[in-house]
Amino acid sequence: MKAAPGFPLLKQLGVRCLMLPAMVLACIASPASGSAAGSTNSALLRLMNRDIFRFEAASGLFSPEQRREGFLRLIEDALDDDGPGRVSTLVNETNALVLIDGKAVTILIPADARPMLNETLESVAEGFAGRLQVAVLEAKELNDHQRLARSVISVLATTAVLVMVILFWVRKREAIEDRLMRFGVKATNEVKSSTVKTLSRQNLVGTIRAVVGALMWLTILLSGYLWLEFALVAFPATRPVGERLGREVIEALFGLAHALVRSLPDIGVLLVIWFMARFISAAVRRFFYAAARGHFRSQMFDSATAPMTGRLMVVLVWVAAAIVAFPYIPGSDTDAFKGVSVLAGLMVSLGSGSIVGQVVAGLVAVYTRVARPGDYVRIGGTEGTVERIGLFNTTIRTVWNEQVYLPNQKVATEDTLNYTRRAAELPLWLYTEVTIGYDTPWRQVHAMLAEAARRTPGLIREPAPFTLQTGLEDYYPRYRLNVVIEKPEMRIPVMSALHAHIQDVFNEHGVQIMSPSFRSNPPEKVWVPKDRWYAAPATREEPRADWPSPPPKT
């Protein structure tokens, strides 16, 4: 009970008598090193895993640690009694006495109150008594075997419920998935589009399993969390831990809800920025799509540069939107968010060298018009038709129907030969070389090479093929036949047919081809007579200058 200031003399004497045991025991108590929490000038009082009070002020000759130890000695005697464990206080202007079942356990002084927190001696005593009352009742409960038995039974019951929840999901998960699957199949059967129906059925199984699995684990984890909280709260020794467990979750949920409500204006601004960026990017994408399709003429953009420019402008729009939206992101002003931003910036800076190089090389390849989609090119050792020039790589489809992805940096550094561009601007000259012995007149060689070129389809007659003698080697001259091809993408089969006709013409005239090297001349002529051209298992097939049907995709 509380006493008003100004006690009568007799009552003052009674209070002093009640305080005497606490003062005596506090005097003989010795400090316990390592048991005080906080700084060396304070001592944290804990009982039944609960923080009761932190002694920060000395009372006369007694340090905070001695005050705490004195309380612990008195509380042991108070808890050993069979009383109800009722905590009360007696307060006057100079101190406050805390009692358990009428027995004094400690004295609080005005220095224990913190005026900066608007605390008074009376409010400090009330808080001390309230926290102590809870701890005392739990200490009494710890010795109540009947209540402990009821707690054990209740925990076993909740454990059985948890096991039932887990068994339910283990046994019924497939049944739930099958039922949802039948419902989903019925819904997809009502869709008229066969494509949408096929896609829906393909995604149905994975989606249902993912949703049911997520629901199962969410239910099991939530049930396990509630069981753990209940089991901890059921016993007095672990009750503070269970209360903190539940309180932290509730506080986290309320904090999340409060932060969400407080962030609604910023979320609204973010939505506006997102819609504007999406609208602008869609407009930019449509504009450059029309430019790529030739719907309008422009000196700045064509079918090759418009797609790349459109993608680049869309990226710039979203980067600008991200910069504008950054201050409105919830939590962007926190140290954690700033730390993550710095880490992300560091990672980008470390890995951006190659990325920026690829992008710049792609832009150079597009805007310098080295190649366009549809051109037949040879880049380094890769030959084929350009399908796409992206920001990071260039896609080439070879004549063997192989799709090759070349990094743009390689495209920028390797020698690029554009057969389509050359054929559109000037005749595309190709050549092949043979070496013939000095015993064969060069005029005859020129005529035979011209005849082989005339027989080969896919070569242009004007300008006419011609032969150059590019070297006089030790044993033979070197002849280079120069021809003009009609379709650059047919270069490989046309050259194959030309080589076949060269062999036929030289064999018809009994002339030995000494390519690629020559060491000694056998006594007989090294050529194939015409009657042996079709020796088994050969068939009477003429050299062809095109791809077999169906041709590879180029």
Coordinates of C-alpha atoms in Angstrom, one line a residue:
M1 CA 0.0 0.0 0.0
K2 CA 1.1 3.6 -0.5
A3 CA 1.5 6.2 2.3
A4 CA 1.1 10.0 1.8
P5 CA 3.9 12.3 2.8
G6 CA 4.1 13.4 6.5
F7 CA 3.7 10.2 8.5
P8 CA 2.8 10.3 12.2
L9 CA 5.7 9.6 14.5
L10 CA 4.5 6.1 15.4
K11 CA 4.0 5.2 11.8
Q12 CA 7.4 6.6 10.8
L13 CA 9.0 4.4 13.5
G14 CA 7.2 1.3 12.2
V15 CA 8.4 2.0 8.6
R16 CA 12.0 2.4 9.8
C17 CA 11.7 -1.0 11.6
L18 CA 10.4 -2.6 8.4
M19 CA 13.4 -1.2 6.5
L20 CA 15.9 -2.3 9.0
P21 CA 16.4 -5.9 7.7
A22 CA 16.9 -4.7 4.2
M23 CA 19.6 -2.2 5.3
V24 CA 21.4 -4.8 7.5
L25 CA 21.5 -7.4 4.8
A26 CA 22.5 -4.9 2.2
C27 CA 25.4 -3.9 4.5
I28 CA 26.8 -7.4 4.9
A29 CA 26.3 -8.3 1.2
S30 CA 29.5 -8.5 -0.8
P31 CA 29.6 -7.5 -4.5
A32 CA 29.4 -10.3 -7.0
S33 CA 31.8 -9.6 -9.8
G34 CA 30.6 -10.4 -13.3
S35 CA 26.9 -10.5 -12.3
A36 CA 26.1 -6.9 -13.0
A37 CA 25.0 -6.0 -16.4
G38 CA 25.8 -2.7 -18.1
S39 CA 28.5 -0.4 -16.9
T40 CA 30.6 -0.7 -13.7
N41 CA 28.4 1.9 -11.9
S42 CA 25.1 0.0 -12.5
A43 CA 23.7 -3.4 -11.6
L44 CA 20.8 -5.1 -13.4
L45 CA 18.4 -7.0 -11.2
R46 CA 17.0 -10.1 -12.9
L47 CA 14.5 -12.6 -11.5
M48 CA 12.9 -15.5 -13.4
N49 CA 14.7 -14.4 -16.6
R50 CA 13.0 -11.0 -16.3
D51 CA 14.6 -7.6 -16.1
I52 CA 13.2 -6.0 -12.9
F53 CA 15.3 -2.9 -12.3
R54 CA 18.7 -1.4 -13.0
F55 CA 20.3 0.1 -9.9
E56 CA 22.4 3.1 -11.0
A57 CA 22.7 5.2 -7.9
A58 CA 24.4 4.4 -4.6
S59 CA 22.4 4.5 -1.4
G60 CA 24.6 5.8 1.3
L61 CA 27.6 3.5 1.6
F62 CA 26.0 0.8 -0.5
S63 CA 27.0 0.6 -4.2
P64 CA 24.4 -0.4 -6.9
E65 CA 26.0 -3.9 -6.9
Q66 CA 25.6 -4.2 -3.1
R67 CA 22.0 -3.1 -3.3
R68 CA 21.2 -5.7 -5.9
E69 CA 22.9 -8.5 -3.9
G70 CA 21.0 -7.5 -0.8
F71 CA 17.7 -7.7 -2.7
L72 CA 18.5 -11.2 -4.0
R73 CA 19.3 -12.4 -0.4
L74 CA 16.0 -11.0 0.9
I75 CA 13.9 -12.3 -2.0
E76 CA 15.1 -15.8 -1.4
D77 CA 13.7 -15.7 2.1
A78 CA 10.4 -14.1 0.9
L79 CA 9.9 -16.8 -1.8
D80 CA 10.5 -19.6 0.7
D81 CA 7.4 -18.5 2.7
D82 CA 4.0 -19.9 1.9
G83 CA 2.4 -16.5 1.4
P84 CA 0.6 -15.4 -1.7
G85 CA 3.5 -13.4 -2.9
R86 CA 1.8 -10.0 -2.9
V87 CA 4.1 -7.1 -3.7
S88 CA 3.3 -3.6 -2.2
T89 CA 5.1 -0.3 -1.7
L90 CA 5.4 2.4 1.0
V91 CA 6.5 5.8 -0.4
N92 CA 7.4 9.1 1.3
E93 CA 9.4 12.1 0.3
T94 CA 12.8 10.5 0.9
N95 CA 12.5 6.8 -0.1
A96 CA 10.2 4.0 -1.2
L97 CA 10.0 0.6 0.5
V98 CA 9.2 -2.5 -1.6
L99 CA 7.6 -5.4 0.4
I100 CA 6.5 -9.0 -0.4
D101 CA 3.8 -10.2 1.9
G102 CA 4.7 -7.4 4.3
K103 CA 8.4 -8.2 4.3
A104 CA 10.8 -5.5 3.1
V105 CA 13.1 -6.6 0.2
T106 CA 14.6 -3.3 -1.0
I107 CA 14.6 0.5 -0.7
L108 CA 14.4 2.9 -3.6
I109 CA 15.7 6.4 -3.3
P110 CA 15.0 9.6 -5.3
A111 CA 18.3 9.1 -7.2
D112 CA 16.8 6.0 -8.8
A113 CA 14.4 8.1 -10.7
R114 CA 15.4 9.8 -14.0
P115 CA 13.9 13.3 -14.2
M116 CA 14.8 13.6 -17.9
L117 CA 12.3 10.8 -18.6
N118 CA 9.7 12.4 -16.3
E119 CA 10.2 9.7 -13.7
T120 CA 9.3 10.2 -10.0
L121 CA 10.1 8.1 -7.1
E122 CA 6.5 7.0 -6.9
S123 CA 6.4 6.0 -10.6
V124 CA 9.7 4.1 -10.3
A125 CA 8.3 2.2 -7.3
E126 CA 5.1 1.3 -9.1
G127 CA 7.0 0.0 -12.1
F128 CA 9.4 -1.9 -9.9
A129 CA 6.5 -3.5 -8.0
G130 CA 4.6 -4.4 -11.1
R131 CA 7.6 -6.2 -12.7
L132 CA 8.5 -7.8 -9.4
Q133 CA 4.9 -9.1 -8.9
V134 CA 5.0 -11.0 -12.2
A135 CA 8.4 -12.6 -11.4
V136 CA 7.3 -13.5 -7.9
L137 CA 4.1 -15.2 -9.1
E138 CA 6.1 -17.1 -11.7
A139 CA 8.6 -18.2 -9.0
K140 CA 5.7 -19.4 -6.9
E141 CA 4.3 -21.2 -9.9
L142 CA 7.6 -23.0 -10.4
N143 CA 7.0 -24.8 -7.1
D144 CA 3.4 -25.6 -7.9
H145 CA 3.5 -29.2 -9.2
Q146 CA -0.2 -29.3 -10.2
R147 CA 0.2 -26.2 -12.4
L148 CA 3.3 -27.6 -14.0
A149 CA 1.5 -30.9 -14.7
R150 CA -1.3 -29.0 -16.4
S151 CA 1.3 -27.1 -18.5
V152 CA 2.9 -30.3 -19.6
I153 CA -0.5 -31.7 -20.6
S154 CA -1.4 -28.6 -22.6
V155 CA 2.0 -28.6 -24.4
L156 CA 1.5 -32.3 -25.3
A157 CA -2.0 -31.5 -26.6
T158 CA -0.6 -28.7 -28.8
T159 CA 2.2 -31.0 -30.0
A160 CA -0.4 -33.5 -31.1
V161 CA -2.2 -30.7 -33.0
L162 CA 1.1 -29.8 -34.7
V163 CA 1.7 -33.4 -35.7
M164 CA -1.8 -33.7 -37.1
V165 CA -1.2 -30.6 -39.2
I166 CA 2.0 -32.0 -40.6
L167 CA 0.4 -35.4 -41.2
F168 CA -2.5 -33.8 -43.0
W169 CA -0.3 -32.1 -45.5
V170 CA 1.9 -35.2 -46.0
R171 CA -1.1 -37.4 -46.7
K172 CA -3.5 -34.9 -48.4
R173 CA -1.1 -32.8 -50.5
E174 CA -1.4 -35.0 -53.6
A175 CA -5.1 -35.2 -53.3
I176 CA -5.3 -31.4 -53.1
E177 CA -3.1 -31.0 -56.1
D178 CA -5.2 -33.5 -58.1
R179 CA -8.4 -31.7 -57.2
L180 CA -7.0 -28.4 -58.2
M181 CA -5.6 -30.0 -61.4
R182 CA -9.0 -31.2 -62.4
F183 CA -10.5 -27.8 -61.8
G184 CA -7.7 -26.2 -63.8
V185 CA -8.1 -28.6 -66.7
K186 CA -11.8 -27.9 -66.7
A187 CA -11.2 -24.2 -66.8
T188 CA -8.6 -24.5 -69.7
N189 CA -11.0 -26.6 -71.7
E190 CA -13.3 -23.7 -71.9
V191 CA -10.6 -21.6 -73.6
K192 CA -11.2 -21.4 -77.3
S193 CA -7.6 -20.6 -78.4
S194 CA -5.7 -23.8 -78.9
T195 CA -2.4 -22.0 -78.3
V196 CA -3.5 -20.5 -75.0
K197 CA -5.0 -23.8 -74.0
T198 CA -1.7 -25.6 -74.7
L199 CA 0.3 -23.0 -72.8
S200 CA -2.1 -23.1 -69.9
R201 CA -1.9 -26.9 -69.6
Q202 CA 1.9 -26.8 -69.7
N203 CA 2.1 -24.2 -66.9
L204 CA -0.8 -25.7 -64.9
V205 CA 1.1 -28.5 -63.2
G206 CA 4.1 -26.5 -62.1
T207 CA 1.9 -23.6 -60.9
I208 CA -0.4 -25.7 -58.8
R209 CA 2.5 -27.7 -57.3
A210 CA 4.3 -24.4 -56.4
V211 CA 1.2 -22.8 -54.9
V212 CA 0.3 -25.9 -52.9
G213 CA 3.9 -26.4 -51.7
A214 CA 4.1 -22.8 -50.6
L215 CA 0.8 -23.0 -48.8
M216 CA 1.9 -26.3 -47.1
W217 CA 5.2 -24.9 -45.8
L218 CA 3.6 -21.6 -44.8
T219 CA 1.0 -23.5 -42.7
I220 CA 3.6 -25.8 -41.2
L221 CA 6.0 -23.0 -40.3
L222 CA 3.3 -20.8 -38.8
S223 CA 1.9 -23.8 -36.8
G224 CA 5.4 -24.6 -35.6
Y225 CA 6.0 -21.0 -34.6
L226 CA 2.8 -20.8 -32.6
W227 CA 3.5 -24.2 -31.0
L228 CA 6.9 -22.9 -29.9
E229 CA 5.5 -19.7 -28.5
F230 CA 2.8 -21.6 -26.6
A231 CA 5.3 -24.2 -25.2
L232 CA 7.6 -21.5 -23.9
V233 CA 4.8 -19.5 -22.3
A234 CA 3.4 -22.6 -20.6
F235 CA 6.3 -22.8 -18.2
P236 CA 7.3 -20.0 -15.9
A237 CA 11.1 -20.3 -16.5
T238 CA 10.8 -19.9 -20.2
R239 CA 7.7 -17.6 -20.2
P240 CA 9.7 -14.4 -20.8
V241 CA 11.3 -15.9 -23.9
G242 CA 7.9 -16.9 -25.3
E243 CA 6.4 -13.5 -24.6
R244 CA 9.3 -11.8 -26.4
L245 CA 8.8 -14.3 -29.3
G246 CA 5.2 -13.4 -29.7
R247 CA 5.7 -9.7 -29.0
E248 CA 8.4 -9.4 -31.6
V249 CA 6.3 -10.9 -34.3
I250 CA 3.3 -8.7 -33.5
E251 CA 5.6 -5.6 -33.3
A252 CA 7.1 -6.6 -36.7
L253 CA 3.7 -7.0 -38.3
F254 CA 2.4 -3.7 -36.8
G255 CA 5.7 -2.0 -37.8
L256 CA 5.3 -3.3 -41.3
A257 CA 1.7 -2.2 -41.5
H258 CA 2.6 1.2 -40.1
A259 CA 5.5 1.6 -42.6
L260 CA 3.2 0.6 -45.4
V261 CA 0.5 3.1 -44.4
R262 CA 3.2 5.8 -44.0
S263 CA 4.7 5.0 -47.4
L264 CA 1.4 5.1 -49.3
P265 CA 2.1 8.6 -50.7
D266 CA 5.6 7.5 -51.9
I267 CA 4.1 4.4 -53.3
G268 CA 1.6 6.5 -55.2
V269 CA 4.4 8.6 -56.7
L270 CA 6.3 5.5 -57.6
L271 CA 3.2 4.1 -59.5
V272 CA 2.9 7.4 -61.3
I273 CA 6.5 7.3 -62.3
W274 CA 6.2 3.7 -63.4
F275 CA 3.1 4.4 -65.5
M276 CA 4.8 7.4 -67.2
A277 CA 8.0 5.5 -67.9
R278 CA 6.0 2.6 -69.3
F279 CA 3.9 4.9 -71.5
I280 CA 6.9 6.8 -72.8
S281 CA 8.9 3.6 -73.5
A282 CA 5.9 2.1 -75.3
A283 CA 5.7 5.2 -77.5
V284 CA 9.4 5.2 -78.2
R285 CA 9.3 1.5 -79.0
R286 CA 6.4 2.0 -81.5
F287 CA 8.1 4.9 -83.1
F288 CA 11.3 3.1 -83.8
Y289 CA 9.4 -0.1 -84.8
A290 CA 7.7 2.0 -87.5
A291 CA 11.0 3.4 -88.6
A292 CA 12.5 -0.1 -88.9
R293 CA 9.6 -1.3 -91.0
G294 CA 10.0 1.7 -93.3
H295 CA 6.6 3.3 -92.5
F296 CA 8.3 6.7 -92.9
R297 CA 11.6 7.9 -94.3
S298 CA 14.3 9.4 -92.1
Q299 CA 17.9 10.2 -92.8
M300 CA 18.8 9.4 -89.2
F301 CA 17.2 6.0 -88.9
D302 CA 16.8 3.0 -91.2
S303 CA 16.0 -0.7 -90.8
A304 CA 19.4 -1.4 -89.3
T305 CA 19.8 1.5 -86.8
A306 CA 16.2 2.0 -85.7
P307 CA 15.9 -1.2 -83.6
M308 CA 19.2 -0.6 -81.8
T309 CA 18.3 3.1 -81.2
G310 CA 14.9 2.1 -79.9
R311 CA 16.3 -0.3 -77.4
L312 CA 18.9 2.2 -76.3
M313 CA 16.2 4.9 -75.8
V314 CA 14.0 2.5 -73.8
V315 CA 16.9 1.7 -71.5
L316 CA 17.6 5.4 -71.0
V317 CA 13.9 6.1 -70.2
W318 CA 13.9 3.4 -67.5
V319 CA 17.3 4.6 -66.1
A320 CA 15.9 8.1 -65.9
A321 CA 12.7 6.8 -64.2
A322 CA 14.8 4.8 -61.7
I323 CA 16.9 8.0 -60.8
V324 CA 13.7 10.0 -60.3
A325 CA 12.0 7.2 -58.3
F326 CA 15.0 6.5 -56.0
P327 CA 14.2 9.1 -53.3
Y328 CA 10.6 7.8 -53.1
I329 CA 11.5 4.1 -52.5
P330 CA 10.5 3.2 -48.9
G331 CA 13.6 2.8 -46.8
S332 CA 15.9 4.5 -49.3
D333 CA 17.1 6.9 -46.5
T334 CA 18.2 4.0 -44.2
D335 CA 21.8 3.0 -43.6
A336 CA 21.1 -0.5 -44.7
F337 CA 19.6 0.6 -48.1
K338 CA 22.6 3.0 -48.6
G339 CA 25.0 0.1 -47.8
V340 CA 23.3 -2.2 -50.3
S341 CA 23.4 0.7 -52.9
V342 CA 27.1 1.1 -52.4
L343 CA 27.7 -2.6 -52.7
A344 CA 25.6 -2.8 -55.9
G345 CA 27.5 0.2 -57.3
L346 CA 30.8 -1.5 -56.5
M347 CA 29.7 -4.7 -58.2
V348 CA 28.5 -2.8 -61.2
S349 CA 31.7 -0.8 -61.4
L350 CA 33.9 -3.9 -61.2
G351 CA 31.9 -5.8 -63.8
S352 CA 30.9 -2.9 -66.1
G353 CA 34.1 -2.7 -68.1
S354 CA 33.4 -5.7 -70.3
I355 CA 29.7 -4.9 -70.4
V356 CA 30.2 -1.3 -71.5
G357 CA 32.8 -2.5 -74.0
Q358 CA 30.3 -4.9 -75.5
V359 CA 27.6 -2.2 -75.7
V360 CA 29.9 0.3 -77.3
A361 CA 31.2 -2.3 -79.8
G362 CA 27.6 -3.1 -80.7
L363 CA 26.7 0.6 -81.2
V364 CA 29.8 1.0 -83.4
A365 CA 28.8 -2.1 -85.5
V366 CA 25.3 -0.7 -86.0
Y367 CA 26.0 3.0 -86.6
T368 CA 29.0 2.4 -88.8
R369 CA 26.9 0.0 -90.8
V370 CA 29.5 -2.7 -90.9
A371 CA 26.8 -5.2 -91.3
R372 CA 23.0 -5.3 -91.3
P373 CA 20.5 -8.1 -90.6
G374 CA 20.4 -10.2 -93.8
D375 CA 23.9 -9.5 -94.9
Y376 CA 26.2 -12.4 -95.8
V377 CA 29.5 -11.8 -94.0
R378 CA 32.6 -13.5 -92.8
I379 CA 33.8 -12.3 -89.4
G380 CA 37.1 -13.9 -88.4
G381 CA 36.6 -17.6 -89.0
T382 CA 32.7 -17.4 -89.0
E383 CA 30.8 -17.1 -92.2
G384 CA 27.0 -16.8 -92.6
T385 CA 24.0 -14.5 -92.7
V386 CA 23.6 -11.9 -90.0
E387 CA 20.3 -12.4 -88.1
R388 CA 20.5 -9.9 -85.3
I389 CA 22.9 -7.2 -83.9
G390 CA 22.2 -6.7 -80.2
L391 CA 23.7 -4.6 -77.5
F392 CA 26.0 -7.4 -76.4
N393 CA 26.3 -9.9 -79.2
T394 CA 25.8 -10.5 -82.9
T395 CA 23.9 -13.6 -84.1
I396 CA 25.0 -15.3 -87.4
R397 CA 23.4 -18.2 -89.1
T398 CA 26.0 -20.2 -91.0
V399 CA 25.3 -22.1 -94.2
W400 CA 25.3 -25.3 -92.1
N401 CA 22.3 -23.9 -90.2
E402 CA 24.4 -23.3 -87.1
Q403 CA 23.5 -20.3 -85.0
V404 CA 26.7 -18.6 -83.8
Y405 CA 26.8 -15.8 -81.2
L406 CA 29.7 -13.5 -81.5
P407 CA 30.6 -11.0 -78.8
N408 CA 30.4 -7.4 -80.2
Q409 CA 34.0 -6.8 -79.1
K410 CA 35.1 -9.6 -81.4
V411 CA 33.0 -8.1 -84.2
A412 CA 34.7 -4.8 -83.7
T413 CA 38.2 -6.2 -83.5
E414 CA 38.1 -9.0 -86.2
D415 CA 38.3 -8.4 -89.9
T416 CA 34.8 -8.3 -91.3
L417 CA 34.1 -9.1 -95.0
N418 CA 30.6 -8.2 -96.1
Y419 CA 29.8 -10.1 -99.3
T420 CA 26.3 -8.7 -99.7
R421 CA 27.5 -5.1 -99.4
R422 CA 30.3 -5.7 -101.9
A423 CA 28.0 -7.4 -104.4
A424 CA 25.4 -4.5 -104.2
E425 CA 28.1 -1.8 -104.8
L426 CA 30.6 -3.6 -107.1
P427 CA 31.0 -7.1 -108.6
L428 CA 32.0 -9.6 -105.9
W429 CA 35.2 -11.2 -107.2
L430 CA 36.3 -14.6 -105.9
Y431 CA 39.4 -16.6 -106.8
T432 CA 40.9 -20.1 -106.6
E433 CA 44.5 -21.2 -107.2
V434 CA 46.1 -24.2 -109.0
T435 CA 49.7 -25.1 -109.8
I436 CA 50.5 -26.7 -113.1
G437 CA 53.9 -27.9 -114.3
Y438 CA 56.1 -26.0 -116.7
D439 CA 55.6 -28.6 -119.4
T440 CA 52.0 -27.3 -119.9
P441 CA 51.7 -24.1 -121.9
W442 CA 50.3 -21.3 -119.9
R443 CA 47.9 -20.3 -122.7
Q444 CA 46.3 -23.8 -122.5
V445 CA 46.0 -23.4 -118.7
H446 CA 44.2 -20.1 -119.1
A447 CA 41.8 -21.5 -121.6
M448 CA 41.0 -24.6 -119.5
L449 CA 40.4 -22.4 -116.4
A450 CA 38.1 -20.2 -118.5
E451 CA 36.2 -23.3 -119.7
A452 CA 35.8 -24.5 -116.1
A453 CA 34.4 -21.1 -115.1
R454 CA 32.0 -21.1 -118.1
R455 CA 30.6 -24.5 -117.1
T456 CA 30.0 -23.4 -113.5
P457 CA 26.4 -22.1 -112.8
G458 CA 26.1 -19.2 -110.4
L459 CA 29.0 -17.2 -112.0
I460 CA 28.4 -14.0 -113.9
R461 CA 29.6 -13.9 -117.5
E462 CA 30.3 -10.2 -117.5
P463 CA 32.8 -9.1 -116.3
A464 CA 34.4 -12.3 -117.8
P465 CA 36.6 -14.6 -115.7
F466 CA 40.3 -14.1 -116.1
T467 CA 43.5 -15.8 -114.9
L468 CA 46.6 -14.3 -113.4
Q469 CA 50.0 -16.0 -112.9
T470 CA 50.8 -15.0 -109.3
G471 CA 54.2 -16.8 -109.0
L472 CA 56.9 -18.9 -110.6
E473 CA 57.7 -21.6 -108.2
D474 CA 60.6 -24.1 -108.3
Y475 CA 58.6 -26.8 -110.2
Y476 CA 55.4 -25.0 -111.4
P477 CA 53.8 -21.7 -112.1
R478 CA 50.9 -20.6 -109.8
Y479 CA 47.6 -19.7 -111.5
R480 CA 44.8 -17.7 -109.9
L481 CA 41.3 -17.9 -111.6
N482 CA 39.2 -14.8 -110.8
V483 CA 35.4 -15.1 -111.2
V484 CA 32.4 -13.0 -110.2
I485 CA 29.6 -14.7 -108.2
E486 CA 26.0 -13.8 -108.7
K487 CA 24.7 -14.5 -105.1
P488 CA 27.2 -14.1 -102.3
E489 CA 25.3 -16.4 -100.0
M490 CA 25.9 -19.2 -102.5
R491 CA 29.7 -18.8 -102.4
I492 CA 30.5 -22.1 -100.9
P493 CA 28.5 -24.4 -103.3
V494 CA 29.5 -22.3 -106.3
M495 CA 33.2 -22.6 -105.4
S496 CA 32.7 -26.3 -104.9
A497 CA 31.2 -26.7 -108.4
L498 CA 34.0 -24.6 -109.8
H499 CA 36.7 -26.9 -108.3
A500 CA 34.9 -29.9 -109.7
H501 CA 34.7 -28.5 -113.2
I502 CA 38.4 -27.5 -113.0
Q503 CA 39.3 -31.1 -112.3
D504 CA 37.0 -32.4 -115.2
V505 CA 38.5 -30.0 -117.7
F506 CA 42.1 -30.7 -116.8
N507 CA 41.4 -34.4 -116.9
E508 CA 39.7 -34.1 -120.3
H509 CA 42.9 -32.5 -121.7
G510 CA 45.3 -34.9 -119.9
V511 CA 46.9 -32.1 -117.8
Q512 CA 48.3 -32.9 -114.4
I513 CA 47.3 -30.7 -111.4
M514 CA 50.3 -30.4 -109.1
S515 CA 48.5 -28.6 -106.2
P516 CA 49.0 -28.2 -103.3
S517 CA 52.6 -29.4 -103.3
F518 CA 55.0 -31.3 -105.6
R519 CA 58.1 -33.3 -104.8
S520 CA 58.9 -35.6 -107.7
N521 CA 57.3 -36.4 -111.1
P522 CA 56.3 -40.1 -111.6
P523 CA 57.0 -41.6 -115.0
E524 CA 53.3 -41.8 -116.0
K525 CA 50.9 -38.9 -116.3
V526 CA 49.0 -38.0 -113.1
W527 CA 45.5 -37.4 -114.4
V528 CA 42.2 -39.3 -114.7
P529 CA 41.0 -40.2 -118.2
K530 CA 37.4 -39.5 -119.0
D531 CA 36.4 -43.2 -119.2
R532 CA 37.3 -43.5 -115.5
W533 CA 35.3 -40.5 -114.3
Y534 CA 32.3 -42.6 -113.3
A535 CA 34.1 -45.6 -111.8
A536 CA 32.0 -47.5 -109.2
P537 CA 30.4 -46.4 -107.0
A538 CA 30.2 -43.0 -108.7
T539 CA 27.1 -42.0 -110.6
R540 CA 26.7 -39.7 -113.6
E541 CA 26.1 -36.6 -111.5
E542 CA 27.2 -33.2 -112.6
P543 CA 28.7 -30.7 -110.2
R544 CA 26.0 -28.5 -108.7
A545 CA 26.4 -24.9 -107.7
D546 CA 23.5 -24.7 -105.2
W547 CA 22.4 -26.3 -101.9
P548 CA 20.4 -29.6 -102.0
S549 CA 16.7 -29.3 -101.3
P550 CA 15.7 -28.2 -98.8
P551 CA 18.5 -25.7 -98.5
P552 CA 20.0 -24.7 -95.1
K553 CA 18.4 -21.6 -93.6
T554 CA 20.5 -18.6 -94.2

